[in-house]
């Protein structure tokens, strides 16, 4: 306490000496210089009152705002960049799953081609057994497929070309959500295979010793033979329309549709009738023999020996109707 008291007394005594020195210096300075100093202080006070700030403060404020803008831009761009990267990862994941499913579907198609010409043909049970035996040992994670492996259901059907078989499978891919909820994308994988019939390529060339032994098709009560099962004489495109509108329709060749000799009996103008793109008659019975084709297979040599002519659409030059 004694030291504290003495220290304060020293400060007070020093303050009195400083005042005396300050007054002596003030008296020694000329009066015009003192007046200019007072006027400069007043000018600075008025300048601050108007709203102007010091340049040093301006620089500090502008530098601070620039640093903040970088922080805001980074906060906006970073989530967009991360979302784009996650989206690309999800697409690559989906492409990988589709590629693997397509590969094992092709492997199944190679095996199923050997069964396509058997007496019983290809049933769904055989198709499932072959496909699941292929995909069972694969690297596909069942969690990536909607419903697991049970969600992969292959189907077999004849293609529009007739001589090809179509294998297709529709399934859902579970996209990884990462930070978002997971979603399912549905896709279809399709494979076309040619059945193993054991026929030589020369049988379809029309030349050589097999040229007369190639397979042709003859419709029931037909007068021509066909080389292609997808011929428009055999594969009919049937459309339904009303009786009142069929009178204004034309076939592909511009001809009118006339009444069928077998089933063309109309009781109502709004009755539904059936026509084909290349036919010339309208039918009231969907199962009319004019809308069906019962075919027999034989060699081209046998067809020519029976007096049948080649089809004008799928055979060589010549005319005829099925």
Coordinates of C-alpha atoms in Angstrom, one line a residue:
X1 CA 0.0 0.0 0.0
X2 CA 2.8 2.3 0.7
X3 CA 4.4 1.7 -2.7
X4 CA 1.0 2.2 -4.4
X5 CA 0.5 5.5 -2.6
X6 CA 4.0 6.8 -3.4
X7 CA 3.7 5.9 -7.1
X8 CA 0.5 7.9 -7.4
X9 CA 2.0 10.9 -5.7
X10 CA 4.9 10.7 -8.2
X11 CA 2.4 10.7 -11.1
X12 CA 0.6 13.7 -9.8
X13 CA 3.8 15.6 -9.3
X14 CA 5.0 14.7 -12.8
X15 CA 1.7 15.9 -14.2
X16 CA 2.2 19.3 -12.7
X17 CA 5.7 19.7 -14.1
X18 CA 4.4 18.6 -17.6
X19 CA 1.7 21.3 -17.6
X20 CA 4.3 24.0 -16.8
X21 CA 6.6 22.8 -19.6
X22 CA 3.6 22.7 -22.0
X23 CA 2.6 26.3 -21.2
X24 CA 6.2 27.5 -21.7
X25 CA 6.4 25.8 -25.1
X26 CA 3.0 27.2 -26.1
X27 CA 4.1 30.7 -25.3
X28 CA 7.3 30.3 -27.4
X29 CA 5.3 29.1 -30.6
X30 CA 4.2 32.0 -32.8
X31 CA 0.4 32.8 -32.7
X32 CA -0.3 32.3 -36.5
X33 CA 1.0 28.7 -36.4
X34 CA -1.2 27.9 -33.5
X35 CA -4.3 29.3 -35.3
X36 CA -3.6 27.2 -38.3
X37 CA -3.4 24.1 -36.2
X38 CA -6.8 24.9 -34.6
X39 CA -8.4 25.5 -38.0
X40 CA -7.1 22.2 -39.3
X41 CA -8.6 20.3 -36.4
X42 CA -12.0 22.0 -37.0
X43 CA -11.8 21.1 -40.7
X44 CA -11.3 17.4 -39.9
X45 CA -14.2 17.5 -37.5
X46 CA -16.5 19.1 -40.1
X47 CA -15.4 16.6 -42.8
X48 CA -16.3 13.6 -40.6
X49 CA -19.6 15.2 -39.7
X50 CA -20.6 15.5 -43.4
X51 CA -20.1 11.7 -43.8
X52 CA -16.7 11.4 -45.5
X53 CA -14.4 8.7 -44.1
X54 CA -10.7 8.2 -44.0
X55 CA -9.0 6.5 -47.0
X56 CA -7.3 4.0 -44.8
X57 CA -10.7 2.9 -43.5
X58 CA -12.1 2.7 -47.0
X59 CA -9.3 0.3 -48.0
X60 CA -9.9 -1.8 -45.0
X61 CA -13.6 -2.1 -45.7
X62 CA -13.1 -2.9 -49.4
X63 CA -10.6 -5.6 -48.6
X64 CA -12.9 -7.2 -46.0
X65 CA -15.9 -7.2 -48.5
X66 CA -13.7 -8.9 -51.1
X67 CA -12.7 -11.7 -48.8
X68 CA -16.3 -12.2 -47.8
X69 CA -17.4 -12.5 -51.5
X70 CA -14.9 -15.3 -52.0
X71 CA -16.4 -17.2 -49.1
X72 CA -20.0 -16.8 -50.4
X73 CA -19.0 -17.9 -53.9
X74 CA -17.2 -21.0 -52.5
X75 CA -20.3 -21.8 -50.4
X76 CA -22.5 -21.7 -53.5
X77 CA -20.3 -23.5 -56.0
X78 CA -19.1 -26.3 -53.8
X79 CA -22.5 -28.0 -53.3
X80 CA -23.2 -27.7 -57.1
X81 CA -19.9 -29.3 -57.9
X82 CA -20.4 -32.1 -55.4
X83 CA -23.9 -32.8 -56.7
X84 CA -22.6 -33.0 -60.3
X85 CA -19.9 -35.5 -59.3
X86 CA -22.4 -37.6 -57.4
X87 CA -24.7 -37.6 -60.4
X88 CA -21.8 -38.8 -62.7
X89 CA -21.0 -41.6 -60.2
X90 CA -24.6 -42.7 -60.2
X91 CA -24.7 -42.8 -64.0
X92 CA -21.5 -44.8 -64.2
X93 CA -22.9 -47.2 -61.7
X94 CA -26.1 -47.7 -63.7
X95 CA -24.1 -48.2 -67.0
X96 CA -22.0 -50.9 -65.2
X97 CA -25.1 -52.8 -64.1
X98 CA -26.7 -52.6 -67.5
X99 CA -23.6 -53.8 -69.2
X100 CA -23.3 -56.8 -66.9
X101 CA -27.0 -57.8 -67.3
X102 CA -26.6 -57.5 -71.1
X103 CA -23.6 -59.7 -71.1
X104 CA -25.3 -62.5 -69.2
X105 CA -28.4 -62.2 -71.3
X106 CA -26.1 -62.8 -74.4
X107 CA -24.6 -65.8 -72.8
X108 CA -28.1 -67.2 -72.1
X109 CA -29.1 -66.5 -75.7
X110 CA -26.2 -68.6 -77.0
X111 CA -27.5 -71.6 -75.0
X112 CA -31.2 -71.0 -75.7
X113 CA -30.5 -71.0 -79.5
X114 CA -29.8 -74.8 -79.2
X115 CA -33.2 -75.4 -77.7
X116 CA -35.2 -73.3 -80.1
X117 CA -35.6 -76.0 -82.8
X118 CA -36.6 -78.8 -80.4
X119 CA -40.0 -80.4 -80.5
X120 CA -41.1 -78.6 -77.3
X121 CA -39.4 -75.3 -78.3
X122 CA -38.3 -72.9 -75.6
X123 CA -40.5 -72.5 -72.5
X124 CA -40.1 -69.9 -69.7
X125 CA -38.9 -72.4 -67.2
X126 CA -35.9 -73.4 -69.4
X127 CA -35.2 -69.7 -70.0
X128 CA -35.2 -68.9 -66.3
X129 CA -33.0 -71.8 -65.4
X130 CA -30.4 -70.9 -68.0
X131 CA -30.4 -67.2 -67.2
X132 CA -30.2 -67.6 -63.4
X133 CA -27.4 -70.2 -63.8
X134 CA -25.4 -67.6 -65.7
X135 CA -26.1 -64.6 -63.4
X136 CA -25.9 -66.6 -60.1
X137 CA -22.1 -66.5 -60.1
X138 CA -21.7 -63.0 -61.5
X139 CA -20.5 -59.9 -59.8
X140 CA -23.8 -58.2 -59.8
X141 CA -24.9 -57.1 -56.4
X142 CA -28.6 -58.1 -55.8
X143 CA -29.0 -54.8 -53.8
X144 CA -28.4 -52.9 -57.0
X145 CA -31.5 -54.5 -58.6
X146 CA -35.1 -53.6 -57.6
X147 CA -36.4 -56.7 -56.1
X148 CA -33.0 -58.5 -56.1
X149 CA -32.4 -61.3 -58.6
X150 CA -36.1 -62.0 -58.6
X151 CA -36.6 -58.7 -60.3
X152 CA -34.7 -60.0 -63.4
X153 CA -37.3 -61.7 -65.5
X154 CA -36.2 -62.6 -69.1
X155 CA -38.7 -63.1 -71.9
X156 CA -38.4 -64.8 -75.2
X157 CA -40.4 -64.1 -78.4
X158 CA -40.0 -64.3 -82.1
X159 CA -38.8 -61.1 -83.8
X160 CA -40.5 -59.4 -86.7
X161 CA -38.0 -60.9 -89.1
X162 CA -39.3 -64.4 -88.2
X163 CA -35.9 -66.1 -88.4
X164 CA -34.6 -64.4 -85.3
X165 CA -35.4 -64.8 -81.6
X166 CA -35.7 -61.9 -79.3
X167 CA -34.7 -62.0 -75.6
X168 CA -35.6 -59.0 -73.5
X169 CA -35.5 -58.2 -69.8
X170 CA -37.0 -55.2 -68.0
X171 CA -35.6 -54.4 -64.6
X172 CA -35.0 -51.5 -62.2
X173 CA -31.6 -50.1 -61.1
X174 CA -31.3 -48.7 -57.6
X175 CA -29.3 -45.5 -57.9
X176 CA -27.2 -44.7 -54.8
X177 CA -28.5 -41.7 -53.1
X178 CA -25.4 -40.8 -51.1
X179 CA -26.7 -37.7 -49.4
X180 CA -30.2 -37.8 -51.1
X181 CA -32.8 -40.6 -51.0
X182 CA -32.1 -43.5 -53.4
X183 CA -34.1 -43.7 -56.6
X184 CA -35.0 -46.5 -59.1
X185 CA -34.4 -46.2 -62.8
X186 CA -36.2 -48.7 -65.1
X187 CA -34.5 -49.9 -68.3
X188 CA -34.8 -52.7 -70.9
X189 CA -32.0 -54.8 -72.3
X190 CA -32.7 -56.7 -75.6
X191 CA -30.7 -59.4 -77.4
X192 CA -31.4 -60.9 -80.8
X193 CA -30.2 -64.4 -81.6
X194 CA -30.4 -66.7 -84.6
X195 CA -31.6 -70.3 -83.8
X196 CA -29.2 -73.1 -84.6
X197 CA -31.1 -74.8 -87.4
X198 CA -28.0 -76.5 -89.0
X199 CA -28.8 -75.0 -92.4
X200 CA -26.0 -74.0 -94.7
X201 CA -25.7 -70.4 -95.9
X202 CA -25.9 -71.6 -99.4
X203 CA -29.5 -72.7 -98.9
X204 CA -30.4 -69.0 -98.7
X205 CA -28.2 -67.9 -101.6
X206 CA -30.4 -69.4 -104.4
X207 CA -27.3 -70.9 -106.0
X208 CA -25.5 -74.2 -106.0
X209 CA -26.8 -77.6 -105.3
X210 CA -28.8 -76.3 -102.3
X211 CA -30.5 -73.6 -104.3
X212 CA -33.5 -75.8 -105.0
X213 CA -33.6 -77.2 -101.5
X214 CA -34.1 -74.0 -99.5
X215 CA -37.1 -73.8 -97.2
X216 CA -40.2 -72.0 -98.6
X217 CA -43.7 -71.5 -97.1
X218 CA -47.1 -72.1 -98.7
X219 CA -50.3 -70.8 -97.3
X220 CA -53.4 -73.1 -97.1
X221 CA -55.2 -73.1 -100.5
X222 CA -52.5 -70.7 -101.8
X223 CA -51.1 -70.7 -105.3
X224 CA -47.7 -69.2 -104.6
X225 CA -44.8 -70.0 -102.3
X226 CA -43.0 -67.5 -100.0
X227 CA -39.4 -67.3 -99.0
X228 CA -39.8 -65.0 -96.0
X229 CA -42.2 -65.6 -93.1
X230 CA -42.4 -61.8 -92.6
X231 CA -44.0 -61.4 -96.1
X232 CA -47.0 -59.1 -96.0
X233 CA -49.1 -61.9 -97.5
X234 CA -48.4 -64.0 -94.5
X235 CA -47.9 -61.5 -91.6
X236 CA -51.1 -59.5 -91.8
X237 CA -51.4 -56.1 -90.1
X238 CA -55.0 -56.1 -88.9
X239 CA -56.8 -52.9 -87.9
X240 CA -60.3 -52.3 -86.4
X241 CA -62.6 -49.5 -87.5
X242 CA -66.3 -48.7 -87.7
X243 CA -68.4 -49.7 -90.7
X244 CA -69.3 -46.0 -91.3
X245 CA -65.7 -45.1 -91.7
X246 CA -64.4 -48.0 -93.7
X247 CA -66.1 -46.7 -96.9
X248 CA -63.7 -43.7 -96.8
X249 CA -60.5 -45.8 -96.2
X250 CA -58.1 -47.1 -98.8
X251 CA -55.5 -49.8 -98.6
X252 CA -51.8 -49.3 -99.3
X253 CA -52.4 -49.4 -103.1
X254 CA -55.3 -46.9 -103.0
X255 CA -58.0 -49.5 -103.6
X256 CA -61.4 -49.5 -101.7
X257 CA -62.4 -52.2 -99.2
X258 CA -65.2 -54.4 -100.3
X259 CA -67.4 -56.9 -98.3
X260 CA -65.9 -60.2 -97.4
X261 CA -67.6 -63.2 -99.1
X262 CA -67.3 -65.3 -95.9
X263 CA -68.2 -63.0 -93.0
X264 CA -69.3 -59.7 -94.5
X265 CA -72.7 -59.4 -92.9
X266 CA -73.5 -56.0 -91.3
X267 CA -76.4 -55.3 -88.9
X268 CA -75.3 -51.9 -87.6
X269 CA -73.5 -49.0 -89.2
X270 CA -71.5 -48.5 -86.0
X271 CA -70.4 -52.2 -86.0
X272 CA -66.7 -52.9 -85.8
X273 CA -65.1 -54.3 -88.9
X274 CA -61.5 -55.5 -89.5
X275 CA -59.2 -54.6 -92.4
X276 CA -55.5 -55.1 -93.4
X277 CA -53.1 -52.6 -94.9
X278 CA -52.7 -54.6 -98.2
X279 CA -56.1 -56.4 -98.3
X280 CA -59.1 -55.5 -100.3
X281 CA -61.9 -56.8 -98.0
X282 CA -63.4 -55.8 -94.7
X283 CA -64.4 -58.5 -92.2
X284 CA -66.9 -58.6 -89.3
X285 CA -65.3 -61.7 -87.8
X286 CA -61.8 -61.3 -86.3
X287 CA -61.2 -65.0 -86.7
X288 CA -62.3 -65.1 -90.3
X289 CA -60.2 -67.4 -92.5
X290 CA -59.4 -64.4 -94.7
X291 CA -57.5 -62.9 -91.7
X292 CA -55.6 -66.1 -90.9
X293 CA -52.7 -67.8 -92.6
X294 CA -52.1 -71.5 -92.1
X295 CA -48.8 -72.3 -93.6
X296 CA -46.9 -75.5 -94.6
X297 CA -43.1 -75.7 -95.1
X298 CA -41.5 -77.5 -98.0
X299 CA -38.4 -77.2 -100.2
X300 CA -38.4 -74.8 -103.2
X301 CA -38.0 -77.8 -105.5
X302 CA -41.1 -79.5 -104.2
X303 CA -43.1 -76.2 -104.4
X304 CA -42.1 -75.8 -108.1
X305 CA -42.9 -79.4 -108.9
X306 CA -46.4 -78.8 -107.4
X307 CA -47.0 -76.0 -109.8
X308 CA -46.7 -73.2 -107.3
X309 CA -45.3 -69.8 -108.4
X310 CA -43.0 -67.6 -106.4
X311 CA -44.6 -64.7 -104.5
X312 CA -44.5 -61.3 -106.2
X313 CA -43.4 -59.6 -102.9
X314 CA -40.8 -61.9 -101.3
X315 CA -40.0 -64.3 -104.2
X316 CA -38.5 -63.8 -107.6
X317 CA -40.3 -61.9 -110.4
X318 CA -43.8 -63.2 -111.0
X319 CA -47.3 -62.6 -109.7
X320 CA -49.7 -64.3 -107.5
X321 CA -51.8 -64.1 -104.4
X322 CA -51.8 -66.1 -101.2

